[in-house]
Short mmCIF file of C-alpha atoms in Angstrom, two decimals:
data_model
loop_
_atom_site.label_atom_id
_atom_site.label_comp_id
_atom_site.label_asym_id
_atom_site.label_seq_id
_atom_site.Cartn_x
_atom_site.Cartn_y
_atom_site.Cartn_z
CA UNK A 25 75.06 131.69 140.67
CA UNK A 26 76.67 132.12 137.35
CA UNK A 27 80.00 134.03 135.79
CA UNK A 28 79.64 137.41 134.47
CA UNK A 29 81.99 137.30 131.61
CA UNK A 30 81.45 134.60 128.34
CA UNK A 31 84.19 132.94 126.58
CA UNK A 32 84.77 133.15 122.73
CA UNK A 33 85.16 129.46 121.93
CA UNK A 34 82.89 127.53 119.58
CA UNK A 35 82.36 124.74 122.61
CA UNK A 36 81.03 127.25 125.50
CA UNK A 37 78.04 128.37 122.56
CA UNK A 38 75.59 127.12 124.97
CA UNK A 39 77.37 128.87 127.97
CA UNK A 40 77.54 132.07 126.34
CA UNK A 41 73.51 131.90 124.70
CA UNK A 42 73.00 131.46 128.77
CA UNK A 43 74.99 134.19 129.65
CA UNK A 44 72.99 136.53 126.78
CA UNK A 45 69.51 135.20 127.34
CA UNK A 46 69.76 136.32 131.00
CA UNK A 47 70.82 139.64 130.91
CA UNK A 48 67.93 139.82 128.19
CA UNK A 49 65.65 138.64 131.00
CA UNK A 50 67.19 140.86 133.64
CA UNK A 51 66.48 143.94 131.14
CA UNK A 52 63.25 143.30 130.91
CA UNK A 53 60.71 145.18 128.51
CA UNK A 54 63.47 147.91 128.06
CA UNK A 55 65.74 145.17 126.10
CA UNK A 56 69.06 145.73 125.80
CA UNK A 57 71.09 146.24 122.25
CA UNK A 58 74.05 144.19 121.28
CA UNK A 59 76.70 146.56 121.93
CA UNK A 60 75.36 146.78 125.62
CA UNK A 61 75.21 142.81 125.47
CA UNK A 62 78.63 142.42 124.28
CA UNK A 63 79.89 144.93 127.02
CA UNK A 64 78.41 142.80 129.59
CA UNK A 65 78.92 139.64 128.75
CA UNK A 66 82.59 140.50 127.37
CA UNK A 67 82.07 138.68 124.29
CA UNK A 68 82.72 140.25 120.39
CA UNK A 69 80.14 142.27 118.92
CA UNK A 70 79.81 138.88 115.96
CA UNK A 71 79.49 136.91 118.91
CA UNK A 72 76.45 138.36 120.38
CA UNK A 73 75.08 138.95 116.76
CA UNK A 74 74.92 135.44 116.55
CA UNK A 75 73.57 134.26 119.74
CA UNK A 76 71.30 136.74 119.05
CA UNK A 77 70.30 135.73 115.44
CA UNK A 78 69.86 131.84 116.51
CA UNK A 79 67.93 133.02 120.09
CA UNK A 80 65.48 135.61 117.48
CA UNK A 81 65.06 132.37 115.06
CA UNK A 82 64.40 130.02 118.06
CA UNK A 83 62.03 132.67 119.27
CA UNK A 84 63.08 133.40 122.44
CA UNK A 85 64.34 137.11 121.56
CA UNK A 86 62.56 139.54 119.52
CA UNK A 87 62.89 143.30 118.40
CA UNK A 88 61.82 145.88 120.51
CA UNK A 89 62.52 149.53 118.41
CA UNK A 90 65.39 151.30 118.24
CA UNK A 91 67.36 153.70 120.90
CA UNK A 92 69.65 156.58 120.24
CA UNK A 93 73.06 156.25 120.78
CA UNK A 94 75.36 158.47 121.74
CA UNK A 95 76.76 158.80 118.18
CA UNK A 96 76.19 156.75 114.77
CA UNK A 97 72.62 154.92 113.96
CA UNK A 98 70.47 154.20 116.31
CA UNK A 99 70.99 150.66 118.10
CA UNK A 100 68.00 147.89 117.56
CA UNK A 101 66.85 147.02 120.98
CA UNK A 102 66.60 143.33 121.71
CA UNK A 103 64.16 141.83 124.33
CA UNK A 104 63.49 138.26 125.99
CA UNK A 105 60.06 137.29 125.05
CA UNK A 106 58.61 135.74 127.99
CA UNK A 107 55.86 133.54 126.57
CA UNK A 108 58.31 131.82 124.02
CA UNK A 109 58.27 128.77 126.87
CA UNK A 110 57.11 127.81 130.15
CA UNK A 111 57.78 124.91 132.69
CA UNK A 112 55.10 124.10 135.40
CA UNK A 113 56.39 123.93 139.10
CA UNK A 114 54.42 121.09 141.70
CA UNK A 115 54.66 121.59 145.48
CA UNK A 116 53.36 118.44 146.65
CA UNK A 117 52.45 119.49 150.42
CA UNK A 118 51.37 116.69 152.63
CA UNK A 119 47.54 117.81 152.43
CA UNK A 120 47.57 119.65 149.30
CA UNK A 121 49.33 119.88 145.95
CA UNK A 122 49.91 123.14 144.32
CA UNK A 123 50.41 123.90 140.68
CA UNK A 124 51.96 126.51 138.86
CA UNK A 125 52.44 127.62 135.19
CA UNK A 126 55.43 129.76 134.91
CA UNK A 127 56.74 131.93 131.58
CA UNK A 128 60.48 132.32 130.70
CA UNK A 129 60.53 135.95 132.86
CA UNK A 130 59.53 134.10 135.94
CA UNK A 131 55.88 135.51 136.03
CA UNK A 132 52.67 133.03 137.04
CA UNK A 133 50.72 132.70 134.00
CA UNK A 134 47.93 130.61 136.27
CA UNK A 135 47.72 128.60 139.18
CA UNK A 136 46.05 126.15 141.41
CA UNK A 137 45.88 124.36 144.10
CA UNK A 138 43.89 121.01 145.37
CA UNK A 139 43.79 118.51 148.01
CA UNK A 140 46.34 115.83 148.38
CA UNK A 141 47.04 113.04 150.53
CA UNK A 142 50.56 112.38 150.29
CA UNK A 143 50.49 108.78 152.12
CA UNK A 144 47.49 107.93 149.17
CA UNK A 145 50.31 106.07 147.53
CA UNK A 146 52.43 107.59 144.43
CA UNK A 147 49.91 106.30 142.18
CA UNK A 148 47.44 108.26 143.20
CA UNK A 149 49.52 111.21 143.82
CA UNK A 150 51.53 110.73 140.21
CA UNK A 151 48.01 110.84 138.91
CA UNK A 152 46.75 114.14 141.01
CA UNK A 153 49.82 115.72 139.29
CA UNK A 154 49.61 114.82 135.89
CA UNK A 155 46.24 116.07 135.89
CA UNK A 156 47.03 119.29 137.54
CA UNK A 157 49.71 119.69 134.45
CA UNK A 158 47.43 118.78 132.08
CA UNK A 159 44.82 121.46 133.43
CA UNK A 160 47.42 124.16 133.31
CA UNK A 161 48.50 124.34 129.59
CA UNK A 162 47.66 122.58 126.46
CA UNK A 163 51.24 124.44 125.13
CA UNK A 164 54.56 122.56 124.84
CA UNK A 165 56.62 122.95 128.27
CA UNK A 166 60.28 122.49 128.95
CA UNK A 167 59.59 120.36 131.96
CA UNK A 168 58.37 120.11 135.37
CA UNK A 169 59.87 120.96 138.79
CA UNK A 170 58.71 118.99 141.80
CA UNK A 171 59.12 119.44 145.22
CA UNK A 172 58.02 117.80 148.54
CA UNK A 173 58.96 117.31 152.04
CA UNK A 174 62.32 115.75 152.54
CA UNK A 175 64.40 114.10 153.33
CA UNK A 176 65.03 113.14 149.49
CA UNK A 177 67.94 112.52 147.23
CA UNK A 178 68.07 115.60 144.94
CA UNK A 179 70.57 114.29 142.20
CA UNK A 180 69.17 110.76 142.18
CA UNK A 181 64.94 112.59 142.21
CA UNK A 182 64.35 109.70 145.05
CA UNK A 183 62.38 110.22 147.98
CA UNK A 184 64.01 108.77 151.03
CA UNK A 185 61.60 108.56 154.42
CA UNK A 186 59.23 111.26 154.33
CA UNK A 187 58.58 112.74 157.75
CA UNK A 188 55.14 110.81 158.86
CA UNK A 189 55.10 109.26 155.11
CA UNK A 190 58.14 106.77 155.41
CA UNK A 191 56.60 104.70 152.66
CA UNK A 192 58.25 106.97 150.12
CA UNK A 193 61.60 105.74 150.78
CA UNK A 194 62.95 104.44 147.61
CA UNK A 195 60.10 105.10 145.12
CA UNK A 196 62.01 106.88 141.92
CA UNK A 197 59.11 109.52 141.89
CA UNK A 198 60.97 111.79 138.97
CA UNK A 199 61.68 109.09 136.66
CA UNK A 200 58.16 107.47 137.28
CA UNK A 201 56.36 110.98 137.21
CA UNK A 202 58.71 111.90 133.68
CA UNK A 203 57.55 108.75 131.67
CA UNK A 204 54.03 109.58 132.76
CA UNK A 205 53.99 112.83 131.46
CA UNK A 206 56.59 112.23 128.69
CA UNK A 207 58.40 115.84 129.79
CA UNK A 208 61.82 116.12 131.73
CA UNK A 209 61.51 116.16 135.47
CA UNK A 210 63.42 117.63 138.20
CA UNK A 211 62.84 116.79 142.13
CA UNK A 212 63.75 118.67 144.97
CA UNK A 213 62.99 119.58 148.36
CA UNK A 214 60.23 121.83 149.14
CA UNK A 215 62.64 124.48 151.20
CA UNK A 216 65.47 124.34 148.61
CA UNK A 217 62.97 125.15 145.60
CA UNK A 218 61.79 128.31 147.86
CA UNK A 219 65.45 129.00 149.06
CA UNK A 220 66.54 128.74 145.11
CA UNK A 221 63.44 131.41 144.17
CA UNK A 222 64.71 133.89 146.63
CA UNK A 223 68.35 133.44 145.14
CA UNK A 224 67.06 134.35 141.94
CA UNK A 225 65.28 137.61 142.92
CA UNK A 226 68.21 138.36 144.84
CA UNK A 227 66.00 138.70 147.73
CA UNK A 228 68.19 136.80 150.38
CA UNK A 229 71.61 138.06 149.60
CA UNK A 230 74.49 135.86 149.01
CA UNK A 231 74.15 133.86 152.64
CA UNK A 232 70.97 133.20 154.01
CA UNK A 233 69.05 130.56 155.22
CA UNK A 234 65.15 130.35 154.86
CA UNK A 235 63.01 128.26 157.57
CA UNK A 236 59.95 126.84 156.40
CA UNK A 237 57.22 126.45 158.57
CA UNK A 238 54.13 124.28 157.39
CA UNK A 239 52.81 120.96 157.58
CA UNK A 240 56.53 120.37 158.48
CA UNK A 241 59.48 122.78 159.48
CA UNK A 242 62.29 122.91 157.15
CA UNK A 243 65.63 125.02 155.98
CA UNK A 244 66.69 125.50 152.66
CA UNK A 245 70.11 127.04 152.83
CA UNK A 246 71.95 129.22 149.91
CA UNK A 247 75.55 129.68 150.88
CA UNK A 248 78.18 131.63 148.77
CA UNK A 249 75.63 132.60 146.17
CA UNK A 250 74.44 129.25 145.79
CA UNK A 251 71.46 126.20 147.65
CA UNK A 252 73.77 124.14 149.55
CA UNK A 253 72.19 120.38 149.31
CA UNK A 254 75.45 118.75 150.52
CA UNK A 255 77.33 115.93 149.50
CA UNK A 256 74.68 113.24 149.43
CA UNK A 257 71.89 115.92 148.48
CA UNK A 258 70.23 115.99 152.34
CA UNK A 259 70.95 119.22 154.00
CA UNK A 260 68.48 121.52 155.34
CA UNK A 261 66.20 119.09 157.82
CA UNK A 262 66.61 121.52 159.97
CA UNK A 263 63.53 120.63 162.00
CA UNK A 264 65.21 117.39 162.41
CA UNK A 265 67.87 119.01 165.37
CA UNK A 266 67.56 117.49 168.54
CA UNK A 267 66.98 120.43 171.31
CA UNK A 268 65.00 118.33 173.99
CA UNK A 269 66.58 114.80 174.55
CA UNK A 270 63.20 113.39 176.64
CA UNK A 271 61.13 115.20 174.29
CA UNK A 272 58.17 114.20 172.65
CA UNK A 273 58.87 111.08 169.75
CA UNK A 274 58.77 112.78 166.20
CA UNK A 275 57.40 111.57 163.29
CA UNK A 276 61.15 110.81 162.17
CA UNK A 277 61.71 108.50 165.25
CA UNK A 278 63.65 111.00 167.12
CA UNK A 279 63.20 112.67 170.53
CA UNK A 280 62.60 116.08 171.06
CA UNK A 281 62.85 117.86 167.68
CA UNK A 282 62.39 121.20 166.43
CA UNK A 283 59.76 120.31 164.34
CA UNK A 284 57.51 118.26 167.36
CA UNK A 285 58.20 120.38 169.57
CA UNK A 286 57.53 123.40 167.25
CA UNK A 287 54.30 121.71 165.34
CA UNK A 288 52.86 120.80 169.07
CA UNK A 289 53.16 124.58 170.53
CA UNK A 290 51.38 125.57 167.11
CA UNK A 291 48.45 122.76 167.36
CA UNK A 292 48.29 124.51 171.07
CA UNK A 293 48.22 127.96 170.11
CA UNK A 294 51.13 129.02 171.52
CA UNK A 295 52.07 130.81 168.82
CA UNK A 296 54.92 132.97 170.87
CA UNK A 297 55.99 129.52 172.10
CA UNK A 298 56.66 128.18 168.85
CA UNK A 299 58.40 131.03 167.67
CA UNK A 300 60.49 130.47 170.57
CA UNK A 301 61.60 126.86 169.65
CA UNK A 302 62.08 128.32 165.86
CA UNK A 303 64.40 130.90 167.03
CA UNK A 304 66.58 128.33 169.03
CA UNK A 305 67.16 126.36 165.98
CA UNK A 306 67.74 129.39 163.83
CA UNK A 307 70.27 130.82 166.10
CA UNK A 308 71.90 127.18 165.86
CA UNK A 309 72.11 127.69 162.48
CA UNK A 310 73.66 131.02 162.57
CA UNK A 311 76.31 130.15 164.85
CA UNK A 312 77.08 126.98 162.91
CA UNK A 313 76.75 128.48 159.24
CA UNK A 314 77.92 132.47 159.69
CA UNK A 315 74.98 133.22 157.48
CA UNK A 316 73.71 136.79 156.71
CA UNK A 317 70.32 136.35 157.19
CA UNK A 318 67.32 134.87 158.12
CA UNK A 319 63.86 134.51 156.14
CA UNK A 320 60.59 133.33 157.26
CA UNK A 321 58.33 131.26 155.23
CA UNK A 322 55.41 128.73 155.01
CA UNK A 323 51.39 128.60 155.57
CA UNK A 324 51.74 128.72 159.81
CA UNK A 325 54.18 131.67 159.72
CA UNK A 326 52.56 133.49 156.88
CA UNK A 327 49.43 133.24 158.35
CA UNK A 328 50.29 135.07 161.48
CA UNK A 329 53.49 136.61 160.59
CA UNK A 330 54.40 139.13 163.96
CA UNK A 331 54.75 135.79 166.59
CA UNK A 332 56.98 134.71 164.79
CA UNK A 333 59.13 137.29 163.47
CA UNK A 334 59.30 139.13 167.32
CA UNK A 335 60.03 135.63 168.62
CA UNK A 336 62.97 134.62 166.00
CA UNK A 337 64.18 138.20 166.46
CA UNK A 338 64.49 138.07 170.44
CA UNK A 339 66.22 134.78 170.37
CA UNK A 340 68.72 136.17 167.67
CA UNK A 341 69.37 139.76 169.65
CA UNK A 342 69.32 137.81 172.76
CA UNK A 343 72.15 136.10 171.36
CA UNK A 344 73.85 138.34 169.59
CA UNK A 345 74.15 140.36 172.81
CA UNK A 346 76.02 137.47 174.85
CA UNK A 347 78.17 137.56 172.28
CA UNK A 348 79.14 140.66 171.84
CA UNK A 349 77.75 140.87 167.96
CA UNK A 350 75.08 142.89 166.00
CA UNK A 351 72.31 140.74 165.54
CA UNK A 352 71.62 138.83 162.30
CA UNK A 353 68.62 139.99 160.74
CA UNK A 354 65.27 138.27 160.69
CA UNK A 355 62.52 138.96 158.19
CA UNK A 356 59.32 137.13 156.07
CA UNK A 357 60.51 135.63 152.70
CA UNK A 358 59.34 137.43 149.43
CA UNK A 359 55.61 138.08 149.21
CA UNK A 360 55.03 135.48 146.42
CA UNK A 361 51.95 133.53 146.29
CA UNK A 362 53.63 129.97 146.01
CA UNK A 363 56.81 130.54 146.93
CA UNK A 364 57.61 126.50 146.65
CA UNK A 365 56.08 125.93 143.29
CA UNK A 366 57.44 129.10 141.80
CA UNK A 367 60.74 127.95 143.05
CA UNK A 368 60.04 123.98 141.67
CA UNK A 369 59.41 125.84 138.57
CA UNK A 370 63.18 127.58 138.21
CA UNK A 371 64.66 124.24 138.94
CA UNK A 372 63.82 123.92 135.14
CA UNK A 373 63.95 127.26 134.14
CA UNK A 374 67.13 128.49 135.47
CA UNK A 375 69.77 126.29 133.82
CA UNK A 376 68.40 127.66 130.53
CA UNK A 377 70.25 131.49 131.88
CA UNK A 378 73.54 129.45 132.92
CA UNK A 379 72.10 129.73 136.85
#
């Protein structure tokens, strides 16, 4: 996600502030001093003293006391203060939109969530969301992370045809939703923002992929470390595979898809039967990708959590055994209340620690 070593050069100053300010965070209230900074970060002692000085002026770093060293003065302890900033994350759902307020460490500072009718037109949504930022802070914020069903074009922040909402296709949503609320914007899909949080805690490992079941079903993958968008920014609709060919048409105009054919067993109550179709797909994507791991996420799985987990887990081992492999591992996603907002929210937050 991002080197381990700095780089004494002049032009990398932003680089290495990255590189300081996020082993800062990673300390958390127990700081860290500048020796122990320079040590990690492999930059000189005047170096970190001043990154240091400029981050302390700038308010993002502050004292925290002194500990004793093993010989010579005590060391001042340094420590990221967490309230120095905050960017809001949106999740806008296709029923309900979901708003976050998120300090520098990561942590919620408040929350909320509201009705939304995503086919209402992107007036009315833009509108929904402004408020729902405006409601959160009266403070200055570094920006806003969105996310929403896909498929989308990450790099470009354009929706492209929105399963059951195709007219989204085209609308520039983050450049329209930025001059609204006069505050830098970032868009991304609703399973990458989630797949990005878990990268960040380090939940997921370095090769996982996380399924999202919802209003929609979903993948956001991290490969090597890292959320793998692909070249034109739409990988992941994973619910989007083909596994029945005179299946039931899909909101996406396809025949028997994951996500139909997973959404319909759900509407049904076949819970067990859904899991089923889930763990098809996801042992698809574990023959296709090599990953490590598996994580289960989203309001239908989350709400009943054992179906599905027993289900995704007998298709894997069921697998795994024809094969001749161990099994990959299957298990729920981090325990965090909004999993896709948080995430929306580090799509702004994380470049400023070099991730």
């Amino acid at each position: 996600m991002n080197s381990d070593t700095g780089v004494n050069l002049p032009a990398l100053r932003s680089h290495n502030a990255a590189l300081v300010l996020d082993l800062l965070r990673t300390a958390g209230e127990a700081g860290a001093s500048r020796l122990e900074l320079a040590e990690r970060t492999g930059l000189t002692p005047q170096a970190v003293s001043k990154i240091t000085a400029r981050l302390r002026e700038e308010g993002l770093a502050a004292e925290a006391g002194r500990r004793a060293s093993t010989g010579g003065k005590p060391r001042t302890v340094l420590r990221l203060v967490p309230g120095a900033a905050h960017a809001v994350g949106l999740n806008l759902d296709r029923d309900e939109l979901t708003a976050v307020l998120v300090d520098l460490s990561g942590a919620v500072v408040a929350a909320s969530v509201v009705p939304l009718d995503l086919g209402s037109g992107a007036e009315v949504v833009m509108e929904v969301a402004a408020g729902e930022v405006a409601a959160l802070t009266s403070r200055p914020l570094l920006g806003v992370g969105v996310a929403m069903p896909g498929p989308l074009d990450h790099a470009a922040g354009v929706p492209h045809r929105v399963t059951g909402f195709p007219e989204w296709d085209g609308f520039p949503l983050r450049d329209a939703l930025a001059r609204r609320l006069g505050l830098p914007v970032v868009l991304d899909k609703d399973t990458n923002t989630a797949a990005l949080g878990i990268a960040l805690s380090g939940a997921g490992g370095d090769s996982f992929a996380y399924l999202h079941l919802g209003t929609g079903l979903g993948a956001g993958l991290v490969l090597g470390g890292a959320v793998y968008r692909g070249a034109r920014t739409g990988a992941g609709e994973f619910g989007h595979q083909t596994v029945q060919l005179d299946g039931p048409v899909c909101g996406c105009g396809g025949r028997g898809c994951l996500e139909v054919l997973c959404l319909a067993a759900v509407a049904r109550g076949d819970l067990a039967g859904a899991a089923g179709v889930l763990g098809a797909g996801a042992a698809n994507l574990v023959k296709l990708l090599d990953i490590d791991r598996v994580l289960l996420g989203g309001r239908v799985v989350t709400g009943t959590p054992e179906p599905f987990l027993r289900g995704v887990r007998a298709v894997l081992e069921e697998r795994a055994r024809g094969a001749g492999e161990p099994p990959v591992p299957v298990a729920l996603a981090d325990g965090s209340a909004h999993p896709v907002a948080e995430g929306a929210a580090q799509l702004v937050l994380a470049p400023l620690f070099g991730r």
